[in-house]
Amino acid sequence: MKKILTIIGARPQFIKAAAVSRIIRNENSIREVIVHTGQHFDFNMSDIFFTEMDIPRPHYNLEINSMSHGAMTGQMLERIEQVLMDEKPDMVMVYGDTNSTLAGALAASKLHIRVAHVEAGLRSFNMLMPEEINRILTDRISSLLYCPTDTAVNNLEKEGYKNFDSRVLLVGDVMYDAAIFYGKQSAQKSNAINRLNLQNKSFVLCTVHRQENTDVPDRLTSIISALNEIHQVSEVILPLHPRTRKIIQDRHISLSFDPIEPVGYFDMIELLKHCSLVITDSGGMQKEAYFFNKYCVTMRDQTEWTELTDYGFNRLTGSDTKRIIEGFRNFSGRSIENAISLYGRGDAGEKIVKSIIEYL
Ligand code: UD1
Ligand code: UDP
């Protein structure tokens, strides 16, 4: 039996890994060992996903978090290397573009252990984003590159991946798999709509946590101004990332309504299903808005999910107060009709696992 070692550490990775782990468990020829780097650690940023989504408990939790990028990535690299030397897996799987992703891929490749990167090929072409650095480097040292979209495959082609000793495979988006699978259960599993008194109410669903927004004072102030203004005419549900909560408090930025704590995935799906619009800087939420037929206003200057902006389902506003409000006025309450399949068929996890088994 072959051993796959999965390295995850941040919220979106738990959701992505859940979609693949579920398939691995049905296979007799491979077994998964899960390493949690500890990057995210609050109950509702981490544990809740393992419980709700039935992800096996991590075999290791390295408890590395709350540090500068270099310190965090460096400590993860050192600790993951030790785990890999002990476990001797046949392959390492990493997801997305966080510091945990890069540390896992780098530790494995230095030990000549092959790496499978799920969500390969995405580019924002903004090298100031930590995620862009992480994903470019991870792609280059991975053997199996699982792309969610045609755009991702094209990006890798343009970077010359045909000449590299790696396989580029278009499989669809594991987040779409997760949305379909867990979306069937969310109405039973979540009471978010009742708990938050949102029955028959129109509300905007908002998240903000990206470093490019939180760490530039003017950008965060400008975003909060837009949300305060929108709140005058609509309920705004803002499950707030701890990073943003802390910065709002430290800088005494005035938010005219109460944010809520981050929510679990079932609550999030129910909020997505019932909201009038998504306003976000999250990568995952841009697609989830689309999965649940909602328009999205994205408070960033670029996106990796360009198919959504090309079709007009998503609008980039940066942090500009006026443009965010304009996006709200244009899109709120409208739903996407005749959505087409931009992210596969909900079987990306199955395709990934099948291809790994063949490869090994
Ligand atoms: C990370 C990813 C980002 C991803 C996001 C998902 C990198 C470079 N960034 O950003 O791409 O979009 O996760 O949510 O890897 N914190 C808590 N409790 C937690 C988690 C974080 O208090 O459970 C605090 C940390 O102490 C830290 C801050 O939030 O001070 C930022 O956390 P960090 O993991 O460094 O980056 P994220 O902003 O979460
Ligand atoms: N999410 C969640 N609860 C929250 C906020 C986000 O379950 O309070 C989910 C969201 O539905 C998506 C994922 O977390 O599946 C996205 O994570 P995040 O926005 O933190 O990271 P990004 O996608 O920007 O890397």
XYZ file of C-alpha atoms and ligand atoms in Angstrom:
424
model
C 0.000 0.000 0.000
C 1.283 3.476 -0.927
C 1.398 6.307 1.571
C 0.278 9.854 0.758
C 1.158 12.613 3.165
C -1.188 15.603 3.051
C -0.003 18.949 4.378
C -2.654 21.501 5.295
C -2.816 24.386 7.725
C -5.247 27.137 6.743
C -9.048 27.290 6.499
C -9.488 26.972 2.724
C -7.151 23.986 2.682
C -9.323 22.033 5.102
C -12.250 22.444 2.728
C -10.195 21.457 -0.328
C -8.580 18.489 1.413
C -11.986 17.268 2.652
C -13.082 16.790 -0.968
C -10.058 14.606 -1.752
C -9.648 12.827 1.573
C -13.196 11.468 1.285
C -12.216 9.726 -1.962
C -8.855 8.456 -0.674
C -10.653 6.679 2.178
C -12.553 4.547 -0.350
C -9.357 3.290 -1.957
C -7.517 0.187 -0.769
C -4.238 0.889 -2.525
C -3.413 4.197 -0.819
C -3.460 5.539 2.695
C -3.339 9.158 3.855
C -1.330 10.677 6.702
C -2.462 14.226 7.520
C -0.080 16.892 8.798
C -1.643 20.107 10.135
C 0.963 22.838 10.288
C -1.105 24.722 12.869
C -1.154 27.911 10.768
C -4.848 28.380 11.661
C -5.706 27.368 15.189
C -8.881 28.992 16.565
C -11.707 26.479 16.927
C -13.805 28.064 14.180
C -10.816 28.552 11.862
C -9.693 24.923 12.121
C -11.296 22.210 14.331
C -14.834 22.993 13.200
C -13.979 21.942 9.642
C -12.505 18.608 10.728
C -15.619 17.839 12.741
C -18.242 19.100 10.302
C -16.673 17.813 7.132
C -15.601 14.508 8.609
C -11.913 14.977 7.832
C -9.729 12.468 9.718
C -7.939 13.985 12.710
C -4.426 15.087 11.726
C -1.690 12.633 12.666
C 0.564 15.599 13.414
C -0.154 19.180 14.475
C 2.985 21.279 14.289
C 1.361 24.306 15.971
C 3.306 26.861 13.936
C 1.403 30.139 13.588
C 1.265 33.891 14.173
C 4.692 34.731 12.790
C 6.247 36.709 9.982
C 6.239 34.937 6.611
C 9.913 33.962 6.741
C 9.792 32.674 10.311
C 6.574 30.727 9.711
C 7.687 29.160 6.433
C 11.141 28.398 7.832
C 9.859 26.691 10.973
C 7.346 24.702 8.948
C 10.078 23.620 6.524
C 12.243 22.291 9.325
C 9.443 20.462 11.157
C 7.837 19.009 8.025
C 11.215 17.712 6.870
C 11.503 15.729 10.105
C 7.999 14.274 9.685
C 8.815 13.275 6.101
C 12.031 11.571 7.166
C 10.072 9.592 9.774
C 7.040 8.779 7.612
C 8.771 8.221 4.247
C 5.656 8.806 2.142
C 5.425 7.931 -1.557
C 3.936 11.323 -2.338
C 3.163 14.632 -0.649
C -0.060 16.491 -1.413
C -0.397 20.234 -0.963
C -3.316 22.577 -1.623
C -3.603 26.175 -2.737
C -1.151 28.967 -2.046
C -0.512 29.492 1.657
C 2.753 29.402 3.558
C 1.844 25.830 4.599
C 1.621 24.906 0.903
C 5.057 26.216 0.045
C 6.738 24.795 3.154
C 5.265 21.347 2.447
C 6.263 21.339 -1.212
C 9.765 22.599 -0.494
C 10.459 20.140 2.316
C 9.300 17.234 0.134
C 11.133 18.241 -3.040
C 14.435 18.642 -1.168
C 14.058 15.054 0.028
C 13.205 13.947 -3.545
C 9.659 13.058 -2.563
C 7.237 13.815 -5.359
C 4.690 16.557 -4.806
C 1.096 16.787 -6.056
C -0.221 20.358 -6.082
C -3.979 20.765 -6.042
C -5.067 24.152 -7.426
C -2.023 24.549 -9.638
C -1.540 27.155 -12.349
C -3.447 30.051 -10.793
C -1.865 33.464 -11.203
C -2.796 36.993 -10.179
C 0.396 38.400 -11.770
C 0.874 40.475 -8.633
C 4.186 39.482 -7.089
C 3.474 41.592 -4.009
C 0.956 38.977 -2.880
C 2.449 36.295 -0.616
C 0.060 33.829 -2.272
C 1.490 34.537 -5.755
C 5.017 33.787 -4.562
C 3.847 30.611 -2.816
C 1.933 29.266 -5.793
C 4.597 29.973 -8.432
C 7.311 28.269 -6.377
C 5.063 25.341 -5.413
C 4.075 24.699 -9.024
C 7.678 24.638 -10.170
C 8.737 21.948 -7.689
C 5.633 19.752 -8.060
C 5.430 16.625 -10.208
C 1.653 16.512 -10.558
C -0.092 19.820 -11.195
C -3.857 19.594 -10.818
C -5.422 22.623 -12.486
C -8.977 23.740 -11.682
C -9.587 25.767 -14.883
C -8.503 26.161 -18.512
C -6.989 29.502 -17.530
C -4.719 27.744 -15.040
C -3.572 25.248 -17.698
C -2.872 28.116 -20.125
C -0.850 29.980 -17.492
C 1.404 26.968 -17.038
C 1.757 26.489 -20.786
C 2.866 30.106 -21.153
C 5.452 29.575 -18.412
C 6.958 26.687 -20.384
C 5.713 23.766 -18.298
C 5.712 21.572 -21.418
C 9.493 21.592 -21.117
C 9.528 20.608 -17.456
C 9.483 17.158 -15.932
C 5.963 17.495 -14.539
C 2.424 16.586 -15.530
C -0.233 19.257 -15.945
C -3.769 17.917 -15.592
C -7.091 19.724 -15.876
C -9.375 18.138 -13.277
C -11.811 20.875 -12.206
C -12.082 22.563 -8.848
C -12.170 20.559 -5.620
C -14.041 23.476 -4.019
C -16.869 22.824 -6.452
C -16.883 19.164 -5.346
C -17.113 20.339 -1.727
C -19.888 22.851 -2.455
C -22.000 20.162 -4.140
C -21.357 17.449 -1.553
C -21.747 19.537 1.606
C -24.371 21.803 -0.016
C -26.784 18.866 0.035
C -26.453 18.624 3.813
C -26.215 22.278 4.876
C -29.946 22.942 5.392
C -30.091 20.114 7.965
C -26.728 20.806 9.565
C -26.844 24.598 9.938
C -29.232 26.903 11.773
C -27.370 30.063 10.710
C -30.354 31.745 9.084
C -32.534 31.398 12.210
C -29.693 32.013 14.647
C -28.798 35.293 12.960
C -32.462 36.323 12.518
C -32.174 36.420 8.763
C -35.467 34.720 7.879
C -37.038 36.624 4.950
C -34.393 39.339 5.241
C -32.163 40.587 2.459
C -28.513 40.599 3.487
C -25.087 41.038 1.967
C -22.475 38.429 2.892
C -19.004 39.883 3.286
C -15.526 38.662 4.182
C -12.228 40.547 4.270
C -8.858 39.220 5.331
C -6.272 39.592 2.556
C -2.985 41.105 3.613
C -3.110 43.597 0.723
C -6.318 45.030 2.279
C -5.772 44.605 6.006
C -2.178 45.775 6.200
C -2.600 48.962 4.169
C -4.450 51.354 6.515
C -6.138 53.408 3.760
C -7.468 50.321 2.014
C -9.100 48.835 5.098
C -10.610 52.193 6.105
C -11.995 52.634 2.607
C -13.526 49.126 2.642
C -15.110 49.644 6.063
C -16.550 52.998 4.888
C -18.244 51.181 2.004
C -19.655 48.503 4.305
C -20.920 51.126 6.764
C -22.728 52.899 3.928
C -24.206 49.669 2.543
C -25.344 48.810 6.056
C -27.602 51.877 6.025
C -29.779 50.177 3.409
C -29.113 46.449 3.902
C -28.177 43.972 6.572
C -24.454 43.080 6.263
C -23.234 39.746 7.631
C -19.488 39.939 8.180
C -17.866 36.777 9.605
C -14.606 38.402 10.546
C -11.191 36.765 10.190
C -9.184 37.216 13.427
C -6.516 39.084 11.498
C -8.986 41.779 10.400
C -10.727 41.952 13.781
C -7.444 42.682 15.495
C -6.444 45.392 13.006
C -9.857 47.103 13.200
C -9.542 47.170 16.991
C -5.911 48.290 17.065
C -6.513 51.119 14.606
C -9.856 52.120 16.131
C -11.565 51.898 12.746
C -15.237 52.615 13.201
C -17.483 49.782 12.036
C -21.151 50.775 12.372
C -22.464 47.234 12.873
C -21.349 44.136 14.758
C -19.343 41.593 12.790
C -19.791 37.928 13.684
C -17.174 35.313 14.479
C -15.935 33.180 11.551
C -18.482 30.470 10.807
C -18.220 26.789 9.889
C -18.664 25.555 6.332
C -22.299 24.481 6.691
C -23.237 27.918 8.058
C -21.287 29.533 5.249
C -23.112 27.531 2.600
C -26.486 28.507 4.084
C -25.420 32.163 4.129
C -24.276 31.878 0.515
C -27.564 30.281 -0.518
C -29.671 33.008 1.125
C -27.664 36.215 0.628
C -28.423 38.958 -1.897
C -24.762 39.489 -2.847
C -21.235 38.450 -1.858
C -18.637 41.150 -1.202
C -15.238 39.673 -0.488
C -11.500 39.564 -1.028
C -11.401 35.796 -0.550
C -10.346 33.504 -3.368
C -12.717 30.698 -2.407
C -15.742 32.914 -1.800
C -15.591 34.360 -5.338
C -16.270 30.905 -6.725
C -18.703 29.844 -4.034
C -20.830 32.912 -4.837
C -21.023 31.560 -8.387
C -21.682 27.961 -7.253
C -24.767 29.280 -5.449
C -25.777 31.633 -8.315
C -24.844 34.852 -6.569
C -23.025 37.839 -8.010
C -19.784 38.855 -6.364
C -18.031 42.150 -5.757
C -14.351 41.444 -5.219
C -12.353 43.959 -3.237
C -9.087 43.249 -5.006
C -7.231 44.676 -7.994
C -6.672 41.311 -9.671
C -8.204 37.869 -9.480
C -6.975 34.380 -10.297
C -10.536 33.412 -11.256
C -10.704 35.496 -14.420
C -13.475 33.455 -16.043
C -15.937 34.960 -13.546
C -14.942 38.534 -14.324
C -14.910 37.752 -18.073
C -18.519 36.566 -17.897
C -19.557 39.533 -15.745
C -20.480 37.441 -12.689
C -17.767 39.039 -10.603
C -16.619 42.660 -10.524
C -13.237 43.832 -9.257
C -13.499 47.061 -7.276
C -10.239 47.151 -5.355
C -10.733 48.868 -2.027
C -12.414 51.928 -3.540
C -15.450 52.951 -1.438
C -17.441 54.294 -4.391
C -16.811 51.291 -6.623
C -17.777 48.826 -3.879
C -21.056 50.694 -3.299
C -21.673 50.882 -7.060
C -21.139 47.105 -7.251
C -23.658 46.623 -4.450
C -26.225 48.842 -6.248
C -25.765 47.016 -9.546
C -25.773 43.431 -8.358
C -27.578 43.119 -5.030
C -30.652 40.896 -5.202
C -29.873 39.595 -8.695
C -29.132 35.936 -9.177
C -27.076 34.308 -11.908
C -29.243 32.418 -14.319
C -28.088 29.699 -16.698
C -24.758 29.292 -14.923
C -22.379 27.246 -17.051
C -19.874 24.704 -15.891
C -16.660 26.687 -15.406
C -15.187 24.527 -12.649
C -15.698 20.953 -13.772
C -18.391 18.494 -12.806
C -17.858 18.055 -9.106
C -15.587 15.046 -9.624
C -12.182 16.733 -9.353
C -11.350 14.742 -6.195
C -12.063 11.456 -7.956
C -9.945 12.439 -10.940
C -7.062 13.477 -8.700
C -7.068 10.271 -6.668
C -7.357 8.073 -9.776
C -4.432 9.860 -11.403
C -2.254 9.596 -8.278
C -2.886 5.860 -8.055
C -1.907 5.429 -11.713
C 1.178 7.589 -11.216
C 2.406 5.765 -8.148
C -3.650 32.795 5.256
C -3.070 32.718 3.846
C -4.039 33.332 2.867
C -5.407 32.712 2.979
C -5.876 32.753 4.427
C -7.159 31.982 4.541
C -0.628 32.840 3.738
C 0.510 33.687 3.324
N -1.824 33.449 3.731
O -3.770 34.166 5.576
O -3.571 33.106 1.541
O -6.296 33.440 2.183
O -4.899 32.157 5.281
O -7.914 32.360 5.620
O -0.448 31.695 4.054
N -5.038 34.092 13.378
C -5.743 33.835 14.530
N -6.419 32.654 14.605
C -6.420 31.746 13.609
C -5.714 32.037 12.432
C -5.021 33.224 12.336
O -5.741 34.616 15.469
O -7.043 30.678 13.751
C -4.231 35.332 13.312
C -2.750 34.963 13.408
O -2.339 34.986 14.723
C -2.066 35.998 12.563
C -3.158 36.475 11.616
O -4.390 35.942 12.052
O -1.635 37.038 13.344
C -2.879 36.051 10.188
O -2.805 34.622 10.096
P -1.896 33.921 8.964
O -2.101 32.472 9.012
O -0.501 34.434 9.040
O -2.457 34.502 7.611
P -3.944 34.641 7.077
O -4.248 36.093 7.000
O -4.861 33.782 7.828
N -15.227 30.226 5.077
C -15.937 29.685 6.140
N -16.252 30.492 7.193
C -15.921 31.807 7.234
C -15.212 32.357 6.129
C -14.868 31.538 5.077
O -16.273 28.499 6.124
O -16.242 32.480 8.232
C -14.859 29.348 3.959
C -15.365 29.832 2.633
O -16.676 29.372 2.409
C -14.352 29.230 1.669
C -13.094 29.244 2.467
O -13.453 29.377 3.824
O -14.678 27.900 1.363
C -12.276 30.405 1.984
O -11.324 30.674 2.872
P -10.652 32.102 3.013
O -11.534 33.159 2.492
O -10.205 32.182 4.401
O -9.349 31.943 2.109
P -9.019 32.159 0.575
O -9.971 31.381 -0.231
O -9.077 33.633 0.310
O -7.621 31.689 0.466
